[in-house]
PDB file of C-alpha atoms in Angstrom:
ATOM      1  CA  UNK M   1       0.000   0.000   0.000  1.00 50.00           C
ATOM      2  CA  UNK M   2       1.356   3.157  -0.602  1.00 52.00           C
ATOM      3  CA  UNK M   3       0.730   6.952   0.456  1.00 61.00           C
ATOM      4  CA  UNK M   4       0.867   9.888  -0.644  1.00 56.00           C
ATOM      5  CA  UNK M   5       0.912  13.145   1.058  1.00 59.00           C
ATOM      6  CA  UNK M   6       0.531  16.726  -0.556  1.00 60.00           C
ATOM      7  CA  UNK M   7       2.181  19.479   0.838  1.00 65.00           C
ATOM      8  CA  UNK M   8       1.143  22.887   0.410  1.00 65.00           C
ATOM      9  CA  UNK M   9       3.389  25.582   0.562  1.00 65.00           C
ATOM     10  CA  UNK M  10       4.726  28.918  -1.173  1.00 63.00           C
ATOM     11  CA  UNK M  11       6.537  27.115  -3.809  1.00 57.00           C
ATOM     12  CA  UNK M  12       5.220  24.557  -6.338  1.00 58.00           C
ATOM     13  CA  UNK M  13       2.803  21.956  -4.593  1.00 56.00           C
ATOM     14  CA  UNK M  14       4.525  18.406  -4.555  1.00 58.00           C
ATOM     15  CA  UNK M  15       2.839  14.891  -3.805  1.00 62.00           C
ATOM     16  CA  UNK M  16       5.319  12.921  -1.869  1.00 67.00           C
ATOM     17  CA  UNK M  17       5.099   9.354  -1.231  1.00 73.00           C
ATOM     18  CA  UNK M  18       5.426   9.443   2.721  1.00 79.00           C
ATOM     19  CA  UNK M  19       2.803   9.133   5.395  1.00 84.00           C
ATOM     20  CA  UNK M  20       1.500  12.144   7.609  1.00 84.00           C
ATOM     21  CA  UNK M  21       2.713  10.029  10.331  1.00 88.00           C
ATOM     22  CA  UNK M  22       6.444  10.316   8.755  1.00 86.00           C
ATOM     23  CA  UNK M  23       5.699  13.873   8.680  1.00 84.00           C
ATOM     24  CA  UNK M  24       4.332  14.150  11.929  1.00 88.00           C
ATOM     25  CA  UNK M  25       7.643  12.909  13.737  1.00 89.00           C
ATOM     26  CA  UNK M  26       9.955  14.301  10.819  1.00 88.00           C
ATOM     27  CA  UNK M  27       8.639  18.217  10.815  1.00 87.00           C
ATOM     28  CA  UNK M  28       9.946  20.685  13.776  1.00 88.00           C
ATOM     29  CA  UNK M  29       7.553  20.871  17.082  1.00 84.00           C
ATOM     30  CA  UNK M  30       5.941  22.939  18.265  1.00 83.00           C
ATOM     31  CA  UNK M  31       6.411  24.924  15.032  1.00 90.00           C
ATOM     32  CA  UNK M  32       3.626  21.973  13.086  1.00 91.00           C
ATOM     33  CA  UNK M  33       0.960  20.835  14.794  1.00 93.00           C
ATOM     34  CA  UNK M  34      -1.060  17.194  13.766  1.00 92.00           C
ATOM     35  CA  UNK M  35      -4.826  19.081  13.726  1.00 93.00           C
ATOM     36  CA  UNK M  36      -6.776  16.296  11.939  1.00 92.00           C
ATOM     37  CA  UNK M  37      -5.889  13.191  10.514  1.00 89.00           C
ATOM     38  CA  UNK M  38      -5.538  14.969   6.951  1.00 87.00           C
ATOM     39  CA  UNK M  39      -4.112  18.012   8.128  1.00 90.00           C
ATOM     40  CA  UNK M  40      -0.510  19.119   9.662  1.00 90.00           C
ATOM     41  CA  UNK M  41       0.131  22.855   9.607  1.00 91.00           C
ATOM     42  CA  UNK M  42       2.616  25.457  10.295  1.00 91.00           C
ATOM     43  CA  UNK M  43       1.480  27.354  13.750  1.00 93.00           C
ATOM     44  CA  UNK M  44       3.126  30.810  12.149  1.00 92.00           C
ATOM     45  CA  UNK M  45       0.686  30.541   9.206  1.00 92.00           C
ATOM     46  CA  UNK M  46      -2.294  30.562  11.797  1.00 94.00           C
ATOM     47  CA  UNK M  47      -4.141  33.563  11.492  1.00 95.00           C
ATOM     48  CA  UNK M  48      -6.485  32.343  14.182  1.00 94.00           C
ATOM     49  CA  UNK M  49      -8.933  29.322  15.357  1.00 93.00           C
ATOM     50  CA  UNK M  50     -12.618  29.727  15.398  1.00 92.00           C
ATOM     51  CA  UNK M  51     -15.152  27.938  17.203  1.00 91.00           C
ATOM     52  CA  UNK M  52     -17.009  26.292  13.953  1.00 86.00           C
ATOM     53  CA  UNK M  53     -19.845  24.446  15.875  1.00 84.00           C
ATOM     54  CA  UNK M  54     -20.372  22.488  19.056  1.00 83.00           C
ATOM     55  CA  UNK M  55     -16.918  21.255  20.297  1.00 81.00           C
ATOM     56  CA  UNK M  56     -15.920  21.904  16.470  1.00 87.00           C
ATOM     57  CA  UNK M  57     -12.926  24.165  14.984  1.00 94.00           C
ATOM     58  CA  UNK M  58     -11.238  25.608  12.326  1.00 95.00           C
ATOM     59  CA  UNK M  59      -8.429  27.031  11.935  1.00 94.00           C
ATOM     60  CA  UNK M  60      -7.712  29.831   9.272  1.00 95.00           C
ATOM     61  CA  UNK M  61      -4.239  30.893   8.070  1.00 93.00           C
ATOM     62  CA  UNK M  62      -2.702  34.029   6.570  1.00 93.00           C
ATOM     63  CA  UNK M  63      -3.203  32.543   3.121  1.00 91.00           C
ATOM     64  CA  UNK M  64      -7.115  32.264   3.798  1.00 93.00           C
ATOM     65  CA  UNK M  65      -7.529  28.722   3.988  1.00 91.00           C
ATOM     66  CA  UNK M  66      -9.809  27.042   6.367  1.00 94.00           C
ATOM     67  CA  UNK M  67      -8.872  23.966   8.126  1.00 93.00           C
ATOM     68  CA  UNK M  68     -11.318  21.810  10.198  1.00 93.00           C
ATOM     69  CA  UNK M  69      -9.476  20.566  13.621  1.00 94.00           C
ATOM     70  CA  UNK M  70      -9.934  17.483  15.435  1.00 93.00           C
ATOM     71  CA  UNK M  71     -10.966  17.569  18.614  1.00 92.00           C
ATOM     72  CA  UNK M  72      -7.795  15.874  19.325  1.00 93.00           C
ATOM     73  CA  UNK M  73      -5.872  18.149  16.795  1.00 93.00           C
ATOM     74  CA  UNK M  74      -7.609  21.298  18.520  1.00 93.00           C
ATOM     75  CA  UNK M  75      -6.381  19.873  22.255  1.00 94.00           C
ATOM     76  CA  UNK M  76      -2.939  19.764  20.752  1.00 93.00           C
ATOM     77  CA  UNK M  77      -3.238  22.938  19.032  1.00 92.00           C
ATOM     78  CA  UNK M  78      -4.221  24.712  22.389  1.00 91.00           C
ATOM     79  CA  UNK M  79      -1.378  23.164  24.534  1.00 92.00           C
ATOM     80  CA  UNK M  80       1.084  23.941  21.875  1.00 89.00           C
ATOM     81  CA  UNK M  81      -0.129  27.795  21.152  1.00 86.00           C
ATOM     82  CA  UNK M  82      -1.362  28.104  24.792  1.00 84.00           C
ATOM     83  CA  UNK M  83      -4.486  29.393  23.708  1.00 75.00           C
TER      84      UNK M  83
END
């Protein structure tokens, strides 16, 4: 089985055959923070993190893009940014 992960940045997108896990313990903490299964990002590209329903959040970066957050991801999120 393999994965593939896409990673979104300022340069050209790329599809790399790794796992989020591999990324997960491979990228710098607490700079990127695990917020959903699909969905590691970069905490100085947060613009903020909104309350999106009950017990349910998203976080927004600089670029505009919405993110939903786990409530796991979220917990993390708020240790990490000590929100």
């Amino acid at each position: 089985k393999t994965s593939q992960s896409q990673v979104n940045s300022p340069y050209p997108a790329a599809q790399l055959e790794q796992t989020m896990k591999y990324f997960e313990r491979s990228l710098p903490s607490p700079e990127f923070v695990r917020i959903h299964r699909s969905y590691i990002v970069n905490t100085e590209q947060i613009l903020r993190v909104e309350l999106f329903g009950k017990e349910t959040y998203q976080v927004r970066l600089k670029d505009g893009t919405y993110l939903r957050a786990s409530s796991a991801g979220y917990k993390l999120l708020k240790e990490r940014l000590s929100l």
